[in-house]
mmCIF file of C-alpha atoms in Angstrom:
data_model
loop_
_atom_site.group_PDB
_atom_site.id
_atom_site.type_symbol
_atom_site.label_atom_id
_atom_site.label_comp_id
_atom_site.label_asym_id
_atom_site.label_seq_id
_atom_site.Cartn_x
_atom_site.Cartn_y
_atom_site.Cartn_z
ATOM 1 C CA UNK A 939 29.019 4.721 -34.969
ATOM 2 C CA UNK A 940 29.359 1.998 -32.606
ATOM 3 C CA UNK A 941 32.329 1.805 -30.847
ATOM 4 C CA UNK A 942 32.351 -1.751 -30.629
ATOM 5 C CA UNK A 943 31.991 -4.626 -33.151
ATOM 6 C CA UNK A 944 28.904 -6.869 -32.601
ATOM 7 C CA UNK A 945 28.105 -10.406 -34.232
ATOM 8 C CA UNK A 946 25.439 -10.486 -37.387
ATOM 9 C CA UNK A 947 22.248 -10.178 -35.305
ATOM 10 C CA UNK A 948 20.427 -11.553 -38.591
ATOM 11 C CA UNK A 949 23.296 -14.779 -38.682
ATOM 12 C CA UNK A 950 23.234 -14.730 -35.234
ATOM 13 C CA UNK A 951 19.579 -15.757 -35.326
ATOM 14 C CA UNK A 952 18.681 -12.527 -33.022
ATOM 15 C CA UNK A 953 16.850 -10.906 -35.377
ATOM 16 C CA UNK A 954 14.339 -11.818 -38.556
ATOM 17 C CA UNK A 955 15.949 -11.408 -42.071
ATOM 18 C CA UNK A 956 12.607 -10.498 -42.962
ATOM 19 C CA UNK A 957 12.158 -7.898 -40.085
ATOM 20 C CA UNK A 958 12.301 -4.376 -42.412
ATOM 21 C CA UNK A 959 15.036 -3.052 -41.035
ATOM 22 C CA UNK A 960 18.805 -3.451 -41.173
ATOM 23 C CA UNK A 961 20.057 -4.995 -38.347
ATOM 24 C CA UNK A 962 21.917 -2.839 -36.627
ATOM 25 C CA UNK A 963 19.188 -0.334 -37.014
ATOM 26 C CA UNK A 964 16.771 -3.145 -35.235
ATOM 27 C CA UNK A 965 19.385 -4.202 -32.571
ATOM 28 C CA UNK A 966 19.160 -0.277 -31.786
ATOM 29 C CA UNK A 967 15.678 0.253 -31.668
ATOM 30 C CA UNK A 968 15.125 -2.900 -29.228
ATOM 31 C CA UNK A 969 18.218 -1.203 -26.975
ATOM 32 C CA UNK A 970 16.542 2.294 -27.295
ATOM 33 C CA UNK A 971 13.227 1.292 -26.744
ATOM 34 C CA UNK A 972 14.156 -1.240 -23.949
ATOM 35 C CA UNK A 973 16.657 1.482 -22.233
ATOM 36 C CA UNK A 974 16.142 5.288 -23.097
ATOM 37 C CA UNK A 975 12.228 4.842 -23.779
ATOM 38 C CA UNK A 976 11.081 2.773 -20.699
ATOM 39 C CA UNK A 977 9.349 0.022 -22.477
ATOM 40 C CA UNK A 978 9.177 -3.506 -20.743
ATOM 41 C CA UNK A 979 10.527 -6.601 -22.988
ATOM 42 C CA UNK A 980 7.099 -7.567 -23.495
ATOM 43 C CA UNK A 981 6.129 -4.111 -25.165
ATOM 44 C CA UNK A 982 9.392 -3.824 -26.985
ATOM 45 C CA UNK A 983 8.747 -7.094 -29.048
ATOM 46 C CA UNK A 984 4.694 -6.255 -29.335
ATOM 47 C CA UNK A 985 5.862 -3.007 -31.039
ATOM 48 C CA UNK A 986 9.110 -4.605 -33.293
ATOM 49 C CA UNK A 987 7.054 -7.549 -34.162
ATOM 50 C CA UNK A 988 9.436 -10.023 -32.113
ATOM 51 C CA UNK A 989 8.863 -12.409 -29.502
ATOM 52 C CA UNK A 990 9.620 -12.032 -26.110
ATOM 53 C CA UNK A 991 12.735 -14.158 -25.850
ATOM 54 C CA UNK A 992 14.422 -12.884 -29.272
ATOM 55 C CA UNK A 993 14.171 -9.121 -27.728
ATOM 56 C CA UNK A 994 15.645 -10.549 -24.603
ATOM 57 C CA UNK A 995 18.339 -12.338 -26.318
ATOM 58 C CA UNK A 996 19.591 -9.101 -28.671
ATOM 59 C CA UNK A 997 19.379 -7.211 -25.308
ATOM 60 C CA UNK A 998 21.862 -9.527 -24.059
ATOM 61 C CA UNK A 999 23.550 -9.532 -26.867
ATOM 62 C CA UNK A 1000 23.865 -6.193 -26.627
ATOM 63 C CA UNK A 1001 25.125 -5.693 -23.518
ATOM 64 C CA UNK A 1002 27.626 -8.335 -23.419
ATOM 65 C CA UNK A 1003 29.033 -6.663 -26.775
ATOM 66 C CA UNK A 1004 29.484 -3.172 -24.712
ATOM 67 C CA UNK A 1005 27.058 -1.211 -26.941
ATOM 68 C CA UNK A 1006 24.843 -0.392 -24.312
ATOM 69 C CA UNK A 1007 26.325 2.221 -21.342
ATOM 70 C CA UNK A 1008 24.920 5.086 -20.233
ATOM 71 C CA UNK A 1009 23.800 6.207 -23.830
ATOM 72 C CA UNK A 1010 23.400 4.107 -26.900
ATOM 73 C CA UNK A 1011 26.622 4.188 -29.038
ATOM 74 C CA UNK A 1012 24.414 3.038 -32.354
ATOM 75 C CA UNK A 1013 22.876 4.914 -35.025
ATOM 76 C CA UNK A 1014 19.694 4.464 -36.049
ATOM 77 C CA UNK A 1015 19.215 5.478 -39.898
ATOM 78 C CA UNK A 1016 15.490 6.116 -40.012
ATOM 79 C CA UNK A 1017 16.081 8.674 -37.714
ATOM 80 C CA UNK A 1018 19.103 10.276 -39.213
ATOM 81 C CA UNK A 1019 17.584 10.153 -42.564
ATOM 82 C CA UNK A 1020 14.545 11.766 -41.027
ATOM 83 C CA UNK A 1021 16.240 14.419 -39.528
ATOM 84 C CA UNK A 1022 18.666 15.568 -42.596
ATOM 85 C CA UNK A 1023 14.966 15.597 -44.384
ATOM 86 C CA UNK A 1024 14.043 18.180 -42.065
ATOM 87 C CA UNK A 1025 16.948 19.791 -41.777
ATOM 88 C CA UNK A 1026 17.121 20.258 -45.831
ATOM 89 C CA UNK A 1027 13.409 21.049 -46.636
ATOM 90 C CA UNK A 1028 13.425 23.577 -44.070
ATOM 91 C CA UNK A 1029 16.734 24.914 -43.361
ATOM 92 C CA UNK A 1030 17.681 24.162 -40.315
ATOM 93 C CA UNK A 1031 21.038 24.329 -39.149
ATOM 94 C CA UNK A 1032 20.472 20.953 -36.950
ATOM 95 C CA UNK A 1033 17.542 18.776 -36.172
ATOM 96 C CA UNK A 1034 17.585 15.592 -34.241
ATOM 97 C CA UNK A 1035 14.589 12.668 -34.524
ATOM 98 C CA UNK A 1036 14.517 10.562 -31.838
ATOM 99 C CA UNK A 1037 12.308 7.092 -31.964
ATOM 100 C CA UNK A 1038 8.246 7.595 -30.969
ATOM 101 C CA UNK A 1039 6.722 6.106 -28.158
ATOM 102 C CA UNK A 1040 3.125 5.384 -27.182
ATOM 103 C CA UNK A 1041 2.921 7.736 -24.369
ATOM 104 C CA UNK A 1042 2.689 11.350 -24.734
ATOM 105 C CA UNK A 1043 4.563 12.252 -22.006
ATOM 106 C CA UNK A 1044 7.173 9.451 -22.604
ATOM 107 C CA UNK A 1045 7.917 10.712 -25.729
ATOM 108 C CA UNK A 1046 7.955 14.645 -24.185
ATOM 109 C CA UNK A 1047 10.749 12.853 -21.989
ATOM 110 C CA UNK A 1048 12.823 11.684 -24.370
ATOM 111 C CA UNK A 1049 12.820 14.386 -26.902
ATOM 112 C CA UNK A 1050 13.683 16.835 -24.173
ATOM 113 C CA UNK A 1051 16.509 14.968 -22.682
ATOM 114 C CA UNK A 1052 17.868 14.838 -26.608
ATOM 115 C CA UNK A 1053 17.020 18.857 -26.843
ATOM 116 C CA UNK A 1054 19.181 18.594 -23.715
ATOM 117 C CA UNK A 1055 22.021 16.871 -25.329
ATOM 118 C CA UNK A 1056 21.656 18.773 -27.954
ATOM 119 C CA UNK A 1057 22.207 22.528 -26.046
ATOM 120 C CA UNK A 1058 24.957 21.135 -24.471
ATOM 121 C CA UNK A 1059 27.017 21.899 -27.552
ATOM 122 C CA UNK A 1060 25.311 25.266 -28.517
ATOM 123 C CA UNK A 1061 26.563 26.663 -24.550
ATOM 124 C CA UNK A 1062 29.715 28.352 -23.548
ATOM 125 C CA UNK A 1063 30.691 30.778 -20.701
ATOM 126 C CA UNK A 1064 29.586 34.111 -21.295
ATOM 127 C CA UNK A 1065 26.022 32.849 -23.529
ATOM 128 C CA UNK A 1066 23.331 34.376 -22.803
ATOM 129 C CA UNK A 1067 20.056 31.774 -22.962
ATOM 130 C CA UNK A 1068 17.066 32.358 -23.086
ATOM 131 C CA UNK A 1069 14.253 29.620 -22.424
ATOM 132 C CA UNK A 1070 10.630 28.350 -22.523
ATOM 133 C CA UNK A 1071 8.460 26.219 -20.624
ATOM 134 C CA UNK A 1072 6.798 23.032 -20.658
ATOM 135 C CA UNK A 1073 6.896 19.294 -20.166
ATOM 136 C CA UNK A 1074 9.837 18.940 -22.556
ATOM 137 C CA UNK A 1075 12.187 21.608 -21.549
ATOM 138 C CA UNK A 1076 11.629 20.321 -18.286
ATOM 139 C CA UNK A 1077 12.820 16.979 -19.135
ATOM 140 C CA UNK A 1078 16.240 18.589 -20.788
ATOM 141 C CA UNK A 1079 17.924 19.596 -17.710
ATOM 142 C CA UNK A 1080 18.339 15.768 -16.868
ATOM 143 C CA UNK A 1081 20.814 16.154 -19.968
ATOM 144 C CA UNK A 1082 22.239 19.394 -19.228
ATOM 145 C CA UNK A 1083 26.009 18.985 -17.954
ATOM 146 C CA UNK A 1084 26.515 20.262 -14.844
ATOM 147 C CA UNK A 1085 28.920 22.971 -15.170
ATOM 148 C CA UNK A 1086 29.917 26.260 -13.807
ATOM 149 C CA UNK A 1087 29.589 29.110 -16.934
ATOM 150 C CA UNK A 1088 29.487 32.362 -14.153
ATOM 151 C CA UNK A 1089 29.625 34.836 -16.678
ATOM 152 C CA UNK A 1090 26.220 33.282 -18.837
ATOM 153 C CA UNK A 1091 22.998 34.555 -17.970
ATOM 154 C CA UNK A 1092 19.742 32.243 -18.155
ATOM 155 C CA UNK A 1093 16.186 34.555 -19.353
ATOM 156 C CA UNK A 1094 12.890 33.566 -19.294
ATOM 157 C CA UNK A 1095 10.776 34.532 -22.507
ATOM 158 C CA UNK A 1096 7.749 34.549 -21.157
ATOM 159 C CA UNK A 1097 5.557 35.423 -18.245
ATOM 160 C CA UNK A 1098 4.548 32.409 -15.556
ATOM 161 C CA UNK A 1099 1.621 30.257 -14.791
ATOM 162 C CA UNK A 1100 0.717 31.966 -11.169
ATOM 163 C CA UNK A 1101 0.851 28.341 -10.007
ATOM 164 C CA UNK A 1102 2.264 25.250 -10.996
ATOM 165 C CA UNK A 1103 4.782 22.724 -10.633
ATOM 166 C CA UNK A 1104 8.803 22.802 -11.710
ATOM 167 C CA UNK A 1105 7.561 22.612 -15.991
ATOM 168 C CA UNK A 1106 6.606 26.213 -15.121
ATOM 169 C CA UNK A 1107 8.457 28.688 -16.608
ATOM 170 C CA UNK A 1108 10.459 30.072 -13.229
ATOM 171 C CA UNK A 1109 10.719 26.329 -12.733
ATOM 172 C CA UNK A 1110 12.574 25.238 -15.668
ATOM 173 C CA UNK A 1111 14.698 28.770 -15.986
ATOM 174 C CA UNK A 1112 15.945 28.382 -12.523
ATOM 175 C CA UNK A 1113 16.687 24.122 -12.864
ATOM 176 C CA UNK A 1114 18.706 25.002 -16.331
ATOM 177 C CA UNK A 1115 20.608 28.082 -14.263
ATOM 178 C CA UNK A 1116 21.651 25.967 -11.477
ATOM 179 C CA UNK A 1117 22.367 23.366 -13.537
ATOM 180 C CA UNK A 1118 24.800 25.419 -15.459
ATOM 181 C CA UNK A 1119 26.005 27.391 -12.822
ATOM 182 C CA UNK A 1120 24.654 31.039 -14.099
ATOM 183 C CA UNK A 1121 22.631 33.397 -12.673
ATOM 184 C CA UNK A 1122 18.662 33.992 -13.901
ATOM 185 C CA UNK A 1123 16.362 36.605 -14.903
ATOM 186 C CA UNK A 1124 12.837 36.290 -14.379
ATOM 187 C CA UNK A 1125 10.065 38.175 -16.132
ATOM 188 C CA UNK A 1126 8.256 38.190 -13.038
ATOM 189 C CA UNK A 1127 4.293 38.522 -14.416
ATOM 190 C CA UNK A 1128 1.455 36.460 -15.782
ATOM 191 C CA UNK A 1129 1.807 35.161 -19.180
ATOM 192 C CA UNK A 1130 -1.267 37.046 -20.019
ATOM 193 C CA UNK A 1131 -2.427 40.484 -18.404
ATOM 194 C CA UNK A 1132 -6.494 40.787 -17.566
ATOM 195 C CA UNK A 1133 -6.313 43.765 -19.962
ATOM 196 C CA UNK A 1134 -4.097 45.633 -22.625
ATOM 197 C CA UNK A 1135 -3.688 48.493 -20.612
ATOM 198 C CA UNK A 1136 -2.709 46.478 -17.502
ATOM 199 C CA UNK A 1137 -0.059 45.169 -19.889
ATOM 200 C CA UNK A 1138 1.266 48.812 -20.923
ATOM 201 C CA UNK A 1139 1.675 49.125 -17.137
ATOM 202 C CA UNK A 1140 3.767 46.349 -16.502
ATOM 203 C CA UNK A 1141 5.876 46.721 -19.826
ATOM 204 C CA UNK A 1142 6.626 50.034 -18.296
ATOM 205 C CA UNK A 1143 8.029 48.792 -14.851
ATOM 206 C CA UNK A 1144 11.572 49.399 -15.055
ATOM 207 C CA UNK A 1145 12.577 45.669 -13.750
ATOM 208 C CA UNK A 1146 10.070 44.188 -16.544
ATOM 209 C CA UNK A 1147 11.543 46.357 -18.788
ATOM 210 C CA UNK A 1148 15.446 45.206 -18.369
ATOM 211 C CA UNK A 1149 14.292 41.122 -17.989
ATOM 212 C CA UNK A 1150 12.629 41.993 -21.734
ATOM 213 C CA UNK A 1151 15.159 43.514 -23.191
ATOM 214 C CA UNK A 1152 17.483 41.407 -22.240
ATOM 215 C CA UNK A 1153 15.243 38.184 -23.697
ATOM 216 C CA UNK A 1154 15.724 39.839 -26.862
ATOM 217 C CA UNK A 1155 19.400 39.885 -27.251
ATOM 218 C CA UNK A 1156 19.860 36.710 -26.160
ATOM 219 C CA UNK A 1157 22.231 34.454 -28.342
ATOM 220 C CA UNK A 1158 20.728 31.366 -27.678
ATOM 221 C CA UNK A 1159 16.786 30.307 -26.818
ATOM 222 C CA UNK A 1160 15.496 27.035 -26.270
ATOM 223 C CA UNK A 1161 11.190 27.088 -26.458
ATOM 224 C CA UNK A 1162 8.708 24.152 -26.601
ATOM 225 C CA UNK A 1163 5.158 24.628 -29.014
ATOM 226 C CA UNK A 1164 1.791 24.087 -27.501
ATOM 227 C CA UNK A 1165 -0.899 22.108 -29.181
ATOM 228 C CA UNK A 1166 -5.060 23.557 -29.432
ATOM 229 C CA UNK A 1167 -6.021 20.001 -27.435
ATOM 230 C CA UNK A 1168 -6.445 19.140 -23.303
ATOM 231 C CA UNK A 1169 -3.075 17.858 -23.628
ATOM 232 C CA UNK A 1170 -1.748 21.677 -23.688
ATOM 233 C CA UNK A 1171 -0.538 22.968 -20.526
ATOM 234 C CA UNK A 1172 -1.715 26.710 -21.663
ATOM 235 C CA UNK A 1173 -5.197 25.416 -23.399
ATOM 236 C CA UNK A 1174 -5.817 23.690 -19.357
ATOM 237 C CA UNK A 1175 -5.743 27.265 -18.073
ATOM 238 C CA UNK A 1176 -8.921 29.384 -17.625
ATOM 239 C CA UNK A 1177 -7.975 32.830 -19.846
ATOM 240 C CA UNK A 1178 -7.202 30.240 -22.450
ATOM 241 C CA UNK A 1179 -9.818 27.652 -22.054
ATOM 242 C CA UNK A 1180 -12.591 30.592 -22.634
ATOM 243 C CA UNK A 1181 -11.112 31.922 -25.314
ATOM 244 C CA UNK A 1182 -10.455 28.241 -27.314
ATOM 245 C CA UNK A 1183 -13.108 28.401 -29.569
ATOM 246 C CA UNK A 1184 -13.042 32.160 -30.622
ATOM 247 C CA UNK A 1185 -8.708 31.174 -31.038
ATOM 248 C CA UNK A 1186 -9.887 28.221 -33.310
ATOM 249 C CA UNK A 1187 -12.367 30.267 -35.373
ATOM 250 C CA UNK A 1188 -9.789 32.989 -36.030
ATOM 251 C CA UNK A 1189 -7.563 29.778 -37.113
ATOM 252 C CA UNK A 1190 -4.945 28.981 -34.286
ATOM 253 C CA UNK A 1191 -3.195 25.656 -34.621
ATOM 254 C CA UNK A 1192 -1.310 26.503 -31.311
ATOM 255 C CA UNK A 1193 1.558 28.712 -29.835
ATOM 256 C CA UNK A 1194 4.904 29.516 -29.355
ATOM 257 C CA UNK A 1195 5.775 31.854 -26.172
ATOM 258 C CA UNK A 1196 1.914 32.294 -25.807
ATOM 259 C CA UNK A 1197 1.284 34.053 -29.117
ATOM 260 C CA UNK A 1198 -0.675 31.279 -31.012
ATOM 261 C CA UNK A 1199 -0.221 30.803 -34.950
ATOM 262 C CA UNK A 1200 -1.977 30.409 -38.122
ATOM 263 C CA UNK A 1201 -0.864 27.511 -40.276
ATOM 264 C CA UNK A 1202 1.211 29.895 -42.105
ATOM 265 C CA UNK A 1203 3.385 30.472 -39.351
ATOM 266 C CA UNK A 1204 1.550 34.199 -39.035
ATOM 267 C CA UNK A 1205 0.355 35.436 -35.467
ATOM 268 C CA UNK A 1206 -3.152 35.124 -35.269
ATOM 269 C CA UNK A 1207 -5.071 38.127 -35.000
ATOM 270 C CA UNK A 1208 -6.943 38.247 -31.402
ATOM 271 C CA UNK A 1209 -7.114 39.760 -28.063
ATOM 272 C CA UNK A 1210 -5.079 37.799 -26.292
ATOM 273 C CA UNK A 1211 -2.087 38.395 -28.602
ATOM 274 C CA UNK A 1212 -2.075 42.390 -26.979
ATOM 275 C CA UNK A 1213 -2.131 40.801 -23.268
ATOM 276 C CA UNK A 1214 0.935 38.366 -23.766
ATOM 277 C CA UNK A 1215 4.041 39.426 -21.411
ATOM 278 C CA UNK A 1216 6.511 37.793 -23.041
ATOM 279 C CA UNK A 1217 9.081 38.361 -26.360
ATOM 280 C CA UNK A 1218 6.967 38.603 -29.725
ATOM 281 C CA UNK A 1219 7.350 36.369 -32.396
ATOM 282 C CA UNK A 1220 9.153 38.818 -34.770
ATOM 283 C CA UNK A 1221 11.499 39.731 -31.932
ATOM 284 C CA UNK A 1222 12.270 36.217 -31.404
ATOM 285 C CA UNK A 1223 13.221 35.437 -34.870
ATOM 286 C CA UNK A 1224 16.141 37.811 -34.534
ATOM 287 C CA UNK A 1225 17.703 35.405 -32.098
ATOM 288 C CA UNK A 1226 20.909 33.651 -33.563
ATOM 289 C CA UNK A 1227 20.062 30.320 -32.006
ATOM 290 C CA UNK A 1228 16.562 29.390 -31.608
ATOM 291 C CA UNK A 1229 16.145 25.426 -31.039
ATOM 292 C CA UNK A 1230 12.472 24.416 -30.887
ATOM 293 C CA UNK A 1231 11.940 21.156 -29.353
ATOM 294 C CA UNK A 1232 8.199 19.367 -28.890
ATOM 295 C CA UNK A 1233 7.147 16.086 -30.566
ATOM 296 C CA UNK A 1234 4.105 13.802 -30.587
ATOM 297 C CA UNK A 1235 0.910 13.634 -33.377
ATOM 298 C CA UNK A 1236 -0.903 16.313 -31.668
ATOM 299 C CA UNK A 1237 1.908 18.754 -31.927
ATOM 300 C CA UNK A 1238 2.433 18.208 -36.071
ATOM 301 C CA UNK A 1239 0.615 21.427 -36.818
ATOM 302 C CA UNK A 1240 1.873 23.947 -34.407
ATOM 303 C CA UNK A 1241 5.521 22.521 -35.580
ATOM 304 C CA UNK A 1242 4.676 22.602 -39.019
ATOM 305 C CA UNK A 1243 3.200 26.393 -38.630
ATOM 306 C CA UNK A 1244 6.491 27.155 -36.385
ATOM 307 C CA UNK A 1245 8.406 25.819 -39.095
ATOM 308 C CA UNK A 1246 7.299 27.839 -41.906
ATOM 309 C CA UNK A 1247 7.066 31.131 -40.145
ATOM 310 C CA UNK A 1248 10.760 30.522 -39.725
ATOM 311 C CA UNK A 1249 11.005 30.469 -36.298
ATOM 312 C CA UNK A 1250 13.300 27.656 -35.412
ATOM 313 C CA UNK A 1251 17.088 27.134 -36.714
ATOM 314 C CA UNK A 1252 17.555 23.821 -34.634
ATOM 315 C CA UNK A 1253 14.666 21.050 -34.205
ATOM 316 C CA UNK A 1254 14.334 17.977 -31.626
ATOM 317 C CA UNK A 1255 10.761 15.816 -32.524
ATOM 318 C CA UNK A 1256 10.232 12.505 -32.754
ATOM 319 C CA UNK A 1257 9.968 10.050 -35.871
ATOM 320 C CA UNK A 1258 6.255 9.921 -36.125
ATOM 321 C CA UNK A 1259 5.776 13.830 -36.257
ATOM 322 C CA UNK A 1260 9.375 14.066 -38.413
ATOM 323 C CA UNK A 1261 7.551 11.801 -41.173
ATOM 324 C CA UNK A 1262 4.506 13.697 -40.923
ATOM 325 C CA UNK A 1263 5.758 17.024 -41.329
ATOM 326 C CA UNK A 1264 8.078 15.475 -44.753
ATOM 327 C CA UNK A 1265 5.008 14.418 -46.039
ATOM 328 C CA UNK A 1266 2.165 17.078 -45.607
ATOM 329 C CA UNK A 1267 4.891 19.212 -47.389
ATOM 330 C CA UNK A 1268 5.605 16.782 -50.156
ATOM 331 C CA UNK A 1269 1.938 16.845 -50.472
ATOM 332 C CA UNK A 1270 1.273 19.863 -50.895
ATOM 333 C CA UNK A 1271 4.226 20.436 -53.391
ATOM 334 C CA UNK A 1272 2.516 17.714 -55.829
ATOM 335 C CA UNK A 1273 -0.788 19.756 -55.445
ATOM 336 C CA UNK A 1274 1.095 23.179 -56.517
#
């Protein structure tokens, strides 16, 4: 709730009776869009269906009222009703829906600085955490406190890209543990082997061995999904990239960790699943706390496939894919 009381924005002549939305939901979105999402005046009232100068004026308004500071103190009630949708049809303990933008990697940002917010509250001293990679966990840390938990440990999952930039997985493991002030484990090898008995080598290195076990009794693990499109950081690479259309034949929709699912949730059977160095699926869903966080169109069915193999416990997405998901699954329940 807002912690301060603003004037009818409908009475007020801010905003269109007529607009679909409440008005305090509407005064939000324009403040969301306008602050948290990037979006120029001009694009805000393009995608709100507003002119220029009304946007400009409930920004005003809005700032002279105190409801925008460093976060936005409103609610916005498509979202929340969006998320407790979620939450309910497939029991989650939390999910969070934050607005959709136009730009992929725009809305990447934002739902990983909410998935940021968001593990702020799931972290103590003394938790071990255990984490992805990816565009999205990337943008989290920008929401992480800054905070000294000495006795936590930070794992990574999975193996690493053998180059990259910070969204790699040593990248965003070591950002989150100096962020938090705890000290990181690194499952120092490709995220896939040449061959399977390569991998049996590696698993067998007594380092590589510790780092994995220790992924697996981790009591809290944040993870992004990749997509089957360009757009996937793992689908660019060149063991993947040869392999995508033998992946989409055996009926991959995309991955979690490297392992790519069926739309059932169910690791696909195929070669590269036996040369993945990182935790497996069923190992992961042993972990208490396993918040999945990865939005935009493209991404519906690896969510949706993630979501039914019961692999997550707390989502972030964005309102686009959140009414997407609701409604593939509404639709199929009418067809049953």
């Amino acid at each position: 709730m807002s912690t301060t009381t603003l004037d009818d924005p409908i009475s007020a002549g801010f905003i269109p009776a007529d607009a679909g939305y409440e008005a305090e939901e509407l005064l939000t979105r324009v403040v969301w869009y306008y602050y948290v999402g990037g979006l120029t005046q001009q694009q805000v009232a393009e995608k709100l269906g507003l002119t220029r100068l009304r946007v400009n004026r409930i920004i005003g308004q809005a700032r002279t009222e105190g409801a925008v500071r460093f976060d936005i103190q409103l609610p916005m009630a498509g979202c929340v009703a969006l998320a407790e949708g979620l939450r309910v049809r497939f029991g989650l303990t939390e999910a969070v829906v934050v607005p959709s933008l136009d730009d992929v990697q725009e809305t990447q940002r934002v739902i990983g600085e909410a998935a940021g917010t968001l593990l702020n509250t799931l972290l103590d001293d003394g938790v071990k955490l255990g984490v992805g990679w990816g565009r999205t966990l990337w943008a989290s840390v920008r929401n992480l406190s800054s905070r000294r938990l000495a006795r936590s440990h930070v794992v990574t999952l999975m193996g690493s890209l053998t180059r990259g930039s910070g969204i790699n997985t040593v990248g965003v493991a070591t950002a989150v543990a100096n962020r938090i002030g705890a000290e990181c484990h690194y499952l120092a090898a490709p995220i896939y082997c040449p061959t399977t008995e390569i991998r049996s080598a590696l698993m067998a290195h007594p380092g590589l061995e510790e780092v994995l076990d220790l992924a697996s009794k981790v009591d809290v693990a944040v993870i992004s999904a990749g997509d089957m499109s360009p757009l996937s950081i793992l689908v660019s690479t060149n063991i993947v990239s040869q392999e995508l259309e033998s992946l989409k034949k055996a009926g991959a929709v995309g991955d979690i960790l490297a392992t790519f699912l069926g739309s059932d949730g169910i690791p696909i059977d195929h070669p590269l699943r036996s040369r993945v160095m990182g935790l497996a699926p069923e190992t992961f869903q042993k972990i208490p706390v396993r918040l999945l966080a990865s939005g935009g169109a493209h991404k519906e069915p690896v969510l949706r496939a993630a979501l039914r193999g019961n692999y997550v416990t707390h989502l972030v997405t964005d309102e686009l894919v959140a009414r997407m998901l609701l409604e593939a699954e509404s639709a199929e329940e009418m067809e049953i």
